Coordinates of C-alpha atoms in Angstrom, one line a residue:
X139 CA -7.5 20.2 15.2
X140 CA -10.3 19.5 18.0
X141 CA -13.1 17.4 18.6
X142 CA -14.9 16.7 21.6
X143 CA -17.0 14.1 22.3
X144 CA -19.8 14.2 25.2
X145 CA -22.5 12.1 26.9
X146 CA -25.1 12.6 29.7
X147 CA -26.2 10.1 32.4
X148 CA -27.8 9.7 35.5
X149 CA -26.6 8.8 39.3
X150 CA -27.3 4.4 37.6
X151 CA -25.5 5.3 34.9
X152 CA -23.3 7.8 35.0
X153 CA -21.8 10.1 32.5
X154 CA -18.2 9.5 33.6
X155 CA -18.8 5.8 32.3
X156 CA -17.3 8.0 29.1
X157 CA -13.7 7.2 30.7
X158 CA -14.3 3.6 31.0
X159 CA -15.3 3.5 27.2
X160 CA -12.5 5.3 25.9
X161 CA -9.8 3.7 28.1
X162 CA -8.6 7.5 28.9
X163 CA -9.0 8.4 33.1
X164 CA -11.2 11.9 33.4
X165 CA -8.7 13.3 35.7
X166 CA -5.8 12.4 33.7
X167 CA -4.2 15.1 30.6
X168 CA -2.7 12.6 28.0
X169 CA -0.3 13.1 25.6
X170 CA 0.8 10.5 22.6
X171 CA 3.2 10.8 19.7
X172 CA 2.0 10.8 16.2
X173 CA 3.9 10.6 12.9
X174 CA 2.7 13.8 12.2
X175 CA 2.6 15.4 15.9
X176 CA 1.2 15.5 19.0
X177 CA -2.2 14.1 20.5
X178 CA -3.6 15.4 23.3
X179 CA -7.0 13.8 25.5
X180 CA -8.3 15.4 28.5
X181 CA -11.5 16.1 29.8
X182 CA -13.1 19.8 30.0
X183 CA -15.8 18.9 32.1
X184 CA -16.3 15.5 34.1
X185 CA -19.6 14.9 36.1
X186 CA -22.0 12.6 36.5
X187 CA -25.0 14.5 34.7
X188 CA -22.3 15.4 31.8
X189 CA -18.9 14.3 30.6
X190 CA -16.7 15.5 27.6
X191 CA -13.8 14.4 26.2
X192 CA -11.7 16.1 23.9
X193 CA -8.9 15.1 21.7
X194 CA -6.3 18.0 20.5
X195 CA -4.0 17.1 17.8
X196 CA -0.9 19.7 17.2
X197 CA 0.4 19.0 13.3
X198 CA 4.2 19.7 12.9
X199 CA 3.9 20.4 9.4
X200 CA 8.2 20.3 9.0
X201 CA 7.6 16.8 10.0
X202 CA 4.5 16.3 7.2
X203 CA 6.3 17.6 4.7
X204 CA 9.2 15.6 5.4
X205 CA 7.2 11.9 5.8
X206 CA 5.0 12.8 3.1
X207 CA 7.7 14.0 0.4
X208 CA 5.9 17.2 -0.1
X209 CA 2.9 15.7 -1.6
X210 CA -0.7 15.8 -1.0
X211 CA -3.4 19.2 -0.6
X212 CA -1.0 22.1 0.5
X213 CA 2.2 20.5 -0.4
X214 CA 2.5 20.8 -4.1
X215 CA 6.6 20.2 -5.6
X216 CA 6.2 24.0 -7.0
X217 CA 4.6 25.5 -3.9
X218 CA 7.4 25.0 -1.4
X219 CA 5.7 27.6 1.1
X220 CA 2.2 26.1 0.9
X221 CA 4.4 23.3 1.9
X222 CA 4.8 24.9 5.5
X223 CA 1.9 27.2 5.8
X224 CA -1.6 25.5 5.0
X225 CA -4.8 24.3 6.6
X226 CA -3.8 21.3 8.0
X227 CA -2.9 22.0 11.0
X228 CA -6.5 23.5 11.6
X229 CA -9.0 21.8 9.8
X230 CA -10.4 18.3 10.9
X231 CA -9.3 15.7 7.9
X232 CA -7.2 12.3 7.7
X233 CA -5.2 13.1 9.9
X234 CA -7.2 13.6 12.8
X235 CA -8.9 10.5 11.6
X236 CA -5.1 8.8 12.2
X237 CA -5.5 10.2 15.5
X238 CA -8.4 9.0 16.6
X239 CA -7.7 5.7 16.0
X240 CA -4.3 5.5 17.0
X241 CA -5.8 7.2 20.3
X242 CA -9.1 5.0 20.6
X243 CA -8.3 2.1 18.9
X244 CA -10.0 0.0 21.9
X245 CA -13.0 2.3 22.0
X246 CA -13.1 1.7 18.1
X247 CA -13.7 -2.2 18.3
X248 CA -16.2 -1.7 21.1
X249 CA -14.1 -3.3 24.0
X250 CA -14.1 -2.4 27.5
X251 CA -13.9 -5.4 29.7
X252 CA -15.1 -3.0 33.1
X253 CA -18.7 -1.9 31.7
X254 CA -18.9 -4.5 28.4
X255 CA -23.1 -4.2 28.6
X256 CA -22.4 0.0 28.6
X257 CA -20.0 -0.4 25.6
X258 CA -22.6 -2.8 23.7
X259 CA -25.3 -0.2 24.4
X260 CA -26.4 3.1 22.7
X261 CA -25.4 6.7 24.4
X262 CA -26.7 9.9 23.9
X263 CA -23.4 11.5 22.1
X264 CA -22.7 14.9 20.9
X265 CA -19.7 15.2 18.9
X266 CA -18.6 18.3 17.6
X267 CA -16.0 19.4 15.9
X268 CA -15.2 23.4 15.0
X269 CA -13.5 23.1 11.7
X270 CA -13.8 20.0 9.5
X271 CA -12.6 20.2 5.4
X272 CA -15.5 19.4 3.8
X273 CA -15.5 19.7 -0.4
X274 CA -19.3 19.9 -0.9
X275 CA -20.3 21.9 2.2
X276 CA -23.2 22.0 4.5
X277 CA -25.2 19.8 2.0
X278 CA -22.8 17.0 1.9
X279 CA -22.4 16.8 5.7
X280 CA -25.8 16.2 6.0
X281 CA -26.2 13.4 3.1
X282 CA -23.7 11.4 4.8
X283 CA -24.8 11.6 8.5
X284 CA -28.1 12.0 8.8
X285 CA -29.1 8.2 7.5
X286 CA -26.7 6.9 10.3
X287 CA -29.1 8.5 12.8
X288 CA -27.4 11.7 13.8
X289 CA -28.8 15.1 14.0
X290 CA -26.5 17.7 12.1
X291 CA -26.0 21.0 12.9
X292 CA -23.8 22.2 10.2
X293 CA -22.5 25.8 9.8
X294 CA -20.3 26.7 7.0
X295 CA -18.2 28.9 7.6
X296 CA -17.5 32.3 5.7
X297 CA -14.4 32.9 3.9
X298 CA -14.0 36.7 5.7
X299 CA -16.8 37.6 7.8
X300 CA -15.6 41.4 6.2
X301 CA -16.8 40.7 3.1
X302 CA -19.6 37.8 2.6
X303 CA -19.8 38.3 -0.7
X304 CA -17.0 36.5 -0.9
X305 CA -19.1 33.6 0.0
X306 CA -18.4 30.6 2.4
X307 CA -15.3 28.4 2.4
X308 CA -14.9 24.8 2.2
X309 CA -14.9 24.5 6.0
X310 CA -17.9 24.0 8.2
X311 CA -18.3 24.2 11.6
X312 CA -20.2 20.7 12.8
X313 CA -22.3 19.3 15.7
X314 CA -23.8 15.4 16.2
X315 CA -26.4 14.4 18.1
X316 CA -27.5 10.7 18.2
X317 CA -28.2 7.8 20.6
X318 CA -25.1 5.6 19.6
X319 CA -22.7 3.0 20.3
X320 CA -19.8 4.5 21.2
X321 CA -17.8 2.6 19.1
X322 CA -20.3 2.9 15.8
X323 CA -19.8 6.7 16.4
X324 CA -16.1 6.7 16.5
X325 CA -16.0 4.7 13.2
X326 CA -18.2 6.7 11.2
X327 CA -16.2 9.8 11.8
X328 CA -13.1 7.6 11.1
X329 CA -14.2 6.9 7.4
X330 CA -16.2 10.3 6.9
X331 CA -13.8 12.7 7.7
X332 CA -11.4 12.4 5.1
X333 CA -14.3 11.2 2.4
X334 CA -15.7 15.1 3.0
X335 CA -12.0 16.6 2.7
X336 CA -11.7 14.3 -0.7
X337 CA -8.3 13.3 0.1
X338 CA -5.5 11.6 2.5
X339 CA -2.4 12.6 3.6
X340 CA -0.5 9.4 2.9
X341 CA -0.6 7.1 -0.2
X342 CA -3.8 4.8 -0.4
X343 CA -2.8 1.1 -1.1
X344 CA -4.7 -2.0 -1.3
X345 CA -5.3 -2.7 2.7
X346 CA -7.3 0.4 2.7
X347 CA -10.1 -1.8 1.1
X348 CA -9.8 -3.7 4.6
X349 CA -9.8 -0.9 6.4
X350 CA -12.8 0.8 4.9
X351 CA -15.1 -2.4 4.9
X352 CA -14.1 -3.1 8.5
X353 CA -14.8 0.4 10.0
X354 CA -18.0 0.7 7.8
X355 CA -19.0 -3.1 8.7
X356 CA -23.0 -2.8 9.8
X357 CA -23.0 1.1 7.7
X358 CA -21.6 1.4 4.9
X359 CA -23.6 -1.6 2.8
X360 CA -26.9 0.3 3.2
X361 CA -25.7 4.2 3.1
X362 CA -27.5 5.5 0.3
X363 CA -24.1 7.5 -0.6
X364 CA -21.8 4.3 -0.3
X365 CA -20.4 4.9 -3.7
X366 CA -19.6 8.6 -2.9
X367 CA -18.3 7.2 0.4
X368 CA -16.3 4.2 -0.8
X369 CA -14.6 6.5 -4.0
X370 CA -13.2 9.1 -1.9
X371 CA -12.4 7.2 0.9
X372 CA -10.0 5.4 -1.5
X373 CA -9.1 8.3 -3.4
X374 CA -10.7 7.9 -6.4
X375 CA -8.3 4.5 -7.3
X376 CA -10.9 2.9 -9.1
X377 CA -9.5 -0.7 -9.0
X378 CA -9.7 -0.4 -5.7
X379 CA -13.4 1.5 -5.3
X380 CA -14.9 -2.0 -7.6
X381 CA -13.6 -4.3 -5.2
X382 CA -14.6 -2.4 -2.4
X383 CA -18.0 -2.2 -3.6
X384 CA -18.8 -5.8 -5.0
X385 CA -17.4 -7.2 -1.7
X386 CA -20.1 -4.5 -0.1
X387 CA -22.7 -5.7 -2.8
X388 CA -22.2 -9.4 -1.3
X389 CA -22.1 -8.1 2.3
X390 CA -25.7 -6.7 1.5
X391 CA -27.0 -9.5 -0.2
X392 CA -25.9 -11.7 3.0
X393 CA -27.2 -9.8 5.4
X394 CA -30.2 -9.4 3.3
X395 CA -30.6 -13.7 3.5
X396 CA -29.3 -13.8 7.1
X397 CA -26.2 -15.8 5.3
X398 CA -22.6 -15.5 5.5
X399 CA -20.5 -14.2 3.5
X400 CA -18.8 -17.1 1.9
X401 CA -22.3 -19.0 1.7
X402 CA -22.4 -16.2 -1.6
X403 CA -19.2 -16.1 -2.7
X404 CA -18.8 -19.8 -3.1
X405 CA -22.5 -20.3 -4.4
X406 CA -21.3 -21.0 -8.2
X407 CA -19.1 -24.3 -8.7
X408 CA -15.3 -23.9 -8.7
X409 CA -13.9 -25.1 -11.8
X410 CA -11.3 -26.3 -9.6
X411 CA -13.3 -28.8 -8.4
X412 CA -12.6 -32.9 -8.1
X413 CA -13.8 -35.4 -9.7
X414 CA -14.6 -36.5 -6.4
X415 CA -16.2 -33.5 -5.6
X416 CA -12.7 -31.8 -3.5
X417 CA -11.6 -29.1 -4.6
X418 CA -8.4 -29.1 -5.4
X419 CA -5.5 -26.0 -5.0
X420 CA -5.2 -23.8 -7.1
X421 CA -1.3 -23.1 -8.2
X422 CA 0.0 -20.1 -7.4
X423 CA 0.5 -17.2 -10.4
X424 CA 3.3 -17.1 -12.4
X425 CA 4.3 -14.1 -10.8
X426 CA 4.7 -15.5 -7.7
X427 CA 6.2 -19.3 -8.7
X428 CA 8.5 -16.9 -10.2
X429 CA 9.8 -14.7 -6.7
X430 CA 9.4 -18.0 -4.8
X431 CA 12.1 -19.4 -7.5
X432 CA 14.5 -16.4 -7.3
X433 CA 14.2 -16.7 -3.3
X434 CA 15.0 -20.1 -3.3
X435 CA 18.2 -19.5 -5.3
X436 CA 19.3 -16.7 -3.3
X437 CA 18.9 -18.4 0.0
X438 CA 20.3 -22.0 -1.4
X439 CA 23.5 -19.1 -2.6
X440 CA 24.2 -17.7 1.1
X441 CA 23.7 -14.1 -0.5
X442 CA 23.0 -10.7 2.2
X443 CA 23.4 -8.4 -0.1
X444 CA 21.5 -8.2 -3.3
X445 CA 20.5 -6.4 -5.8
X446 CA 17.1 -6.2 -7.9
X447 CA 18.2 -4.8 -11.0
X448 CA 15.1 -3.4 -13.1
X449 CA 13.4 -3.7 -10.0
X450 CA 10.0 -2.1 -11.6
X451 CA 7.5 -1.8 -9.1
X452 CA 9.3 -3.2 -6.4
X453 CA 7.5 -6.4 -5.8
X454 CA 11.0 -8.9 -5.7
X455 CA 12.4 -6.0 -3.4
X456 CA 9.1 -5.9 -0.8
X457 CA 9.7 -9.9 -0.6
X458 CA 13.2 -9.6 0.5
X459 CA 12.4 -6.9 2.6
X460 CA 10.5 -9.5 4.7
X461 CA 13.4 -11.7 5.2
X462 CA 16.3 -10.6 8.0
X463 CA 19.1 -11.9 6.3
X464 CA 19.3 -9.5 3.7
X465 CA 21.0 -6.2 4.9
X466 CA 21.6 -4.9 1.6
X467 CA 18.9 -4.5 -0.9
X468 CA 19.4 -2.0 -3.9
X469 CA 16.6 -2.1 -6.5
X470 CA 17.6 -0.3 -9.8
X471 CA 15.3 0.7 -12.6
X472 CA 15.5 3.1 -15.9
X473 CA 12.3 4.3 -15.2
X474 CA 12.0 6.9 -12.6
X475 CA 8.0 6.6 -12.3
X476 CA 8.4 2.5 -11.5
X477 CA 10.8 3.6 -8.5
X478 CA 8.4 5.8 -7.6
X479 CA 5.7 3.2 -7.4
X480 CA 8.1 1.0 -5.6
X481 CA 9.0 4.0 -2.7
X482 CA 5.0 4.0 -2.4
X483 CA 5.0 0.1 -2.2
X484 CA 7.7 -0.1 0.1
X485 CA 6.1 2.5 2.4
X486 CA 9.6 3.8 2.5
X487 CA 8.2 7.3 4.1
X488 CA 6.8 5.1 7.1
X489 CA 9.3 2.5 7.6
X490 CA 11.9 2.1 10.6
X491 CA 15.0 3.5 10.4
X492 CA 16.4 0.6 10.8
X493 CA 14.6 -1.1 8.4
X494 CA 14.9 1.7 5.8
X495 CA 18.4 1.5 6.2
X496 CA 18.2 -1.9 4.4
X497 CA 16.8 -0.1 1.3
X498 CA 17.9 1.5 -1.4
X499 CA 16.5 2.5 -4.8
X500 CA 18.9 3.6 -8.1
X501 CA 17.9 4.9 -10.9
X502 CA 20.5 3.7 -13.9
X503 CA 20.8 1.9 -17.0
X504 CA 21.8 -1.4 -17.4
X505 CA 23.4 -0.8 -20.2
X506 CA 26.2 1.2 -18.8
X507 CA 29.0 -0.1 -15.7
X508 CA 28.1 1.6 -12.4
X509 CA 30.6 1.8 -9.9
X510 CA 27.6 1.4 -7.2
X511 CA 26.8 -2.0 -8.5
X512 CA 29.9 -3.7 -7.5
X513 CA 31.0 -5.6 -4.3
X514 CA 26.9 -7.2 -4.0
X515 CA 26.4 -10.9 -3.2
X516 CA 24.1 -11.6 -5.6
X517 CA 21.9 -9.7 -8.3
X518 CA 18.7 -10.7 -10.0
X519 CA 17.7 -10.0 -13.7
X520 CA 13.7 -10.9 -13.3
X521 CA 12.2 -10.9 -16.9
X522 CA 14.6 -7.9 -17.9
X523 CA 17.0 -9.4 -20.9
X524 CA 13.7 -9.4 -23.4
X525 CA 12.9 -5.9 -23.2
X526 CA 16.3 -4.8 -24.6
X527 CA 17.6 -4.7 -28.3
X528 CA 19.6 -7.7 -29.1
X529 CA 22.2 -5.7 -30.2
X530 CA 22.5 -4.0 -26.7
X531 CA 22.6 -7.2 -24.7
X532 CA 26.6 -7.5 -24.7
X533 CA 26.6 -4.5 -22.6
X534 CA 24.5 -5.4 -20.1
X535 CA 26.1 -8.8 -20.1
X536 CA 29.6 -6.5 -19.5
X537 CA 27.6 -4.6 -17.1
X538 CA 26.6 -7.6 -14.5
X539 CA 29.0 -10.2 -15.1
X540 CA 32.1 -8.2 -15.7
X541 CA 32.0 -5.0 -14.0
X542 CA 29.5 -5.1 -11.1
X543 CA 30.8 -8.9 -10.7
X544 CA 28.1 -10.2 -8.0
X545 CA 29.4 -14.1 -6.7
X546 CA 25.5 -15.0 -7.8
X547 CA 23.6 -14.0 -10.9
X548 CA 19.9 -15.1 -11.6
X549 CA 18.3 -15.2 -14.9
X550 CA 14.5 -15.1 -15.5
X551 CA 12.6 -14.9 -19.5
X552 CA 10.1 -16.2 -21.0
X553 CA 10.5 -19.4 -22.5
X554 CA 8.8 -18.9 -26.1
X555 CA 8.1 -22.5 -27.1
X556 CA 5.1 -22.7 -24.1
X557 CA 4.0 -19.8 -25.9
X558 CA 1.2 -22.5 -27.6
X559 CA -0.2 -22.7 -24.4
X560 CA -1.8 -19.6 -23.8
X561 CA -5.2 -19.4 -25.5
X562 CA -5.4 -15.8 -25.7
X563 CA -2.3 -15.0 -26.9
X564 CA -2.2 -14.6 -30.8
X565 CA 0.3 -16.8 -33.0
X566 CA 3.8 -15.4 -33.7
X567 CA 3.1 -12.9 -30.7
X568 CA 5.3 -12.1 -27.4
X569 CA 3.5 -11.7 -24.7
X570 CA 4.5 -8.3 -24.0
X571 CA 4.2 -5.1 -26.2
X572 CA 7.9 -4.4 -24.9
X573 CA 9.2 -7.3 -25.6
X574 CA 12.5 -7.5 -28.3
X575 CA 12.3 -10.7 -28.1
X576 CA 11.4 -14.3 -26.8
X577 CA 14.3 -17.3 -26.5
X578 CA 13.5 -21.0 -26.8
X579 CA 15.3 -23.4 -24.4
X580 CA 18.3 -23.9 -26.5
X581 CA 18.8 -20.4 -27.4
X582 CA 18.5 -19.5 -23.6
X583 CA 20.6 -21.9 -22.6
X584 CA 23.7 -21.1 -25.5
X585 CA 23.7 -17.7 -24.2
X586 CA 24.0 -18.7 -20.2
X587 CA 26.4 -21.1 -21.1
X588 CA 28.6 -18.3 -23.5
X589 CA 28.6 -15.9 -20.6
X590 CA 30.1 -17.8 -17.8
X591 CA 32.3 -19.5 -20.0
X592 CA 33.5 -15.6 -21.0
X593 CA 33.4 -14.3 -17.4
X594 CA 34.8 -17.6 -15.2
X595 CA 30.7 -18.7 -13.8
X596 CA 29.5 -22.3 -13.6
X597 CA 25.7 -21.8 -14.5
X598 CA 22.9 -23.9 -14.0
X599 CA 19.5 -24.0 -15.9
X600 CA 16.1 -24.8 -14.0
X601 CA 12.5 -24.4 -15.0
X602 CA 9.6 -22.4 -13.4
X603 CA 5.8 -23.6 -13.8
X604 CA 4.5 -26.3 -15.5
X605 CA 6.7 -28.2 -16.7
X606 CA 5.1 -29.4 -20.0
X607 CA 6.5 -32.4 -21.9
X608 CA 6.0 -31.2 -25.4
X609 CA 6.9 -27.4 -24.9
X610 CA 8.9 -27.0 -21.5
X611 CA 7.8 -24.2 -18.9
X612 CA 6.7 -20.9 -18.9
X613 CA 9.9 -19.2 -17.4
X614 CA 13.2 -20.5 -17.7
X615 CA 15.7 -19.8 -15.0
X616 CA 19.8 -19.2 -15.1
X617 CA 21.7 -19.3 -11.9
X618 CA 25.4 -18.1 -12.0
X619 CA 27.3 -18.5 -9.1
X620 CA 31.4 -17.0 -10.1
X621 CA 33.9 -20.0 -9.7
X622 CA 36.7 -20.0 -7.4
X623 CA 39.6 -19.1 -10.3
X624 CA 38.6 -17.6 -13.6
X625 CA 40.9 -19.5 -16.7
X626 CA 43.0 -16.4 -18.5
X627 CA 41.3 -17.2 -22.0
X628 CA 38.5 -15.9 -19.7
X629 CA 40.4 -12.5 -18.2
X630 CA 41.3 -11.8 -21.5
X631 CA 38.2 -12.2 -23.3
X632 CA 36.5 -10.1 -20.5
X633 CA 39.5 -7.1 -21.4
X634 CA 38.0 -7.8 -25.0
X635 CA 34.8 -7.5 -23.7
X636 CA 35.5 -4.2 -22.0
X637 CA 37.2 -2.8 -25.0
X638 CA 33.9 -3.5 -27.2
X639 CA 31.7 -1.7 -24.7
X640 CA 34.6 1.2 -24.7
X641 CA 34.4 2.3 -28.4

């Protein structure tokens, strides 16, 4: 992939100022690493009249295929040679969008403490770029850079110049002109290029809604193809797309009043305020009163290695993933779709080796004994119990407490009695479609105490959220910790136990 970028000046200003702006030195060839391969910025012509500056990326595709699990355009599962031999390599897309900001990333926020009043000012650019992915040609090159101020040459190019009735291919070959700030130029090619190639080359999570609204910041509000713009930069993830496009909505209506931001956004009265007219915090969600419990447990038990078992989507296992003293985390889930979620969560394709090494994900039942289960610190059941069939409970009871034997066990469910609480939720109802069932206090707290007294744990019960007087909390918490000597009414039960799950 290639794009050059040049400028003119004069013997006041001149063009070499380019090197200054970009942080790069004209008479210098640089080289940086990339995840995906090799960046390359020198300059092909350096005077004061003219300057150009090019950047070069070389793909490895081996090493694309192997960080991006074979997904993505070109690298479909059943396609293993497209895999290797595609027009990545070639054609401008995200990835040279990666590399331009990796390369330029001080040129991108307009910095340049030498020549600050030539960085703040418009230059004459051309930017051009031989091959650039673009999935609705000529036509859609112009839409989107034309009402940014640039002139467009775009040429699309012909799928064999041997036979044009073949037509053109997706490709075109492009040319800017513009008077610019360098660094408003740089960030419009960093959003648009991928939004013409209608795709990424790594998985789209929530902080690309950052990312777009701070490289499209004084653009993107006002471009009459924001939408287009804003659903393909985020490939097409529509939760995301809304909330990129109301916080645009209120970004227009600010500027539009010559208010901030948050002058809008806090415009209607909180509910959540005072009496006195404070307003007052907010608790946390459920969700999260619910990891910040499980953490606390697991730190107050002294655990390193733990595991998340029916880990889902990987949230419990992110959170420890933040915190050094665990070495060991193993999430484990049925579902082979929820650990892929998780892998994309976890960013497991980007992370450090070392840090990756900390990580695994299983998938299992936890209905059966696993033999890689055993010898953890502690494990976590978070809101799993209720989605199984009473009947197969004593297995995974077997499972945790008497095969895969962890020194700690923690216990989330639902606690059904605050079920009166919630508003929305119909009488008689669980709050999940999946769940087999909901236990009050007392029935939660029979069956903690029945399995440590069958597998030698003392157990302890504690509430999470509100603790209402009437009806209790929303969650209900067990912690086992395995005592120091287990009685033999309780070895013997467990060889019971064992036999049961046998037959």
């Amino acid at each position: 992939m290639f794009l050059t970028i040049s400028t003119t000046g004069t013997a006041a200003a001149p063009a070499t100022d380019l090197g200054f702006l970009l942080h790069k030195h004209p008479e210098k060839a640089q080289t940086f690493s990339t995840s995906y391969g090799t960046a390359h910025v020198f300059y092909p012509e350096a005077s004061a009249e003219r300057t150009t500056a090019a950047l070069l990326l070389e793909v490895d595709p081996p090493a694309l295929v192997r960080r991006g699990k074979g997904k993505g355009r070109g690298g479909a599962p059943d396609a293993a040679l497209a895999q290797y031999v595609n027009d990545r390599p070639y054609a401008a897309s995200s990835l040279l969008a990666v590399a331009l900001r990796t390369v330029f990333s001080t040129a991108l926020r307009g910095e340049c403490r030498t020549l600050p009043e030539r960085a703040a000012a418009p230059l004459p650019l051309r930017v051009e770029i031989p091959a650039v992915s673009a999935r609705g040609g000529a036509e859609l090159v112009t839409r989107l850079f034309e009402p940014l101020g640039w002139r467009v040459e775009a040429e699309a190019v012909p799928l064999d110049t041997r036979f044009p009735e073949w037509g053109d291919s997706r490709y075109v070959r492009l040319a800017l002109e513009g008077d610019l700030r360098l660094a408003d130029a740089l960030r419009q090619i960093y959003v648009l290029l991928p939004v013409l190639d209608d795709a990424k080359h790594y998985w789209v999570s929530a902080d690309e809604v950052d990312k777009l609204l701070r490289f499209g910041e004084g653009w993107l509000a006002e471009h009459p193809e924001q939408k287009l713009i804003t659903r393909r930069y985020l490939s097409r993830r529509w939760a995301l797309t809304r909330q990129a496009n109301e916080r645009l909505e209120l970004a227009r209506l600010a500027d539009a009043d010559d208010i901030e931001v948050e002058e809008i956004d806090n415009a209607v009265e909180d509910d959540s305020t005072g009496p006195d007219g404070e307003t007052e915090e907010r608790p946390a969600p459920l969700a999260v009163q619910r990891r910040e419990a499980i953490l606390a447990a697991l730190r107050d038990s002294g655990a390193t290695r733990v595991l998340d078992l029916g880990c889902g989507q990987g949230q419990l296992v992110a959170a420890l993933l933040k915190d050094v003293r665990y070495t060991d985390i193993v999430g484990v889930d049925v579902s082979a779709r929820a650990l892929e979620i998780a892998a994309r969560r976890l960013h497991l394709d980007r992370l450090s080796e070392r840090q990756a090494s900390r990580v695994t994900l299983l998938q299992g039942s936890l209905a059966y004994t696993d033999a890689r289960l055993k010898g953890y610190d502690a494990a976590v059941l978070c809101e799993v119990i209720e989605h199984l069939d009473l009947p197969r409970l004593p297995a995974l009871e077997y499972a945790v407490f008497g095969s895969a034997r962890p020194r700690t066990v923690v216990v989330t469910t639902p606690n059904v009695e605050y079920n009166v609480r919630w508003e929305t939720l119909p009488a008689g109802h669980a709050r999940h479609s999946d769940h087999r069932f909901e236990w009050s206090r007392a029935e939660f707290r029979d069956w903690a105490t029945a399995v440590a007294a069958r597998h030698g744990y003392d157990v302890g019960l504690a509430p999470i959220g509100p603790d209402d007087p009437e009806v209790g909390p929303p969650t209900q918490m067990a912690v086992f910790t395995l005592g120091t000597t287990a009685s033999a009414t309780t070895h013997d039960t467990t060889k019971d136990k064992k036999k049961e799950v046998a037959a």
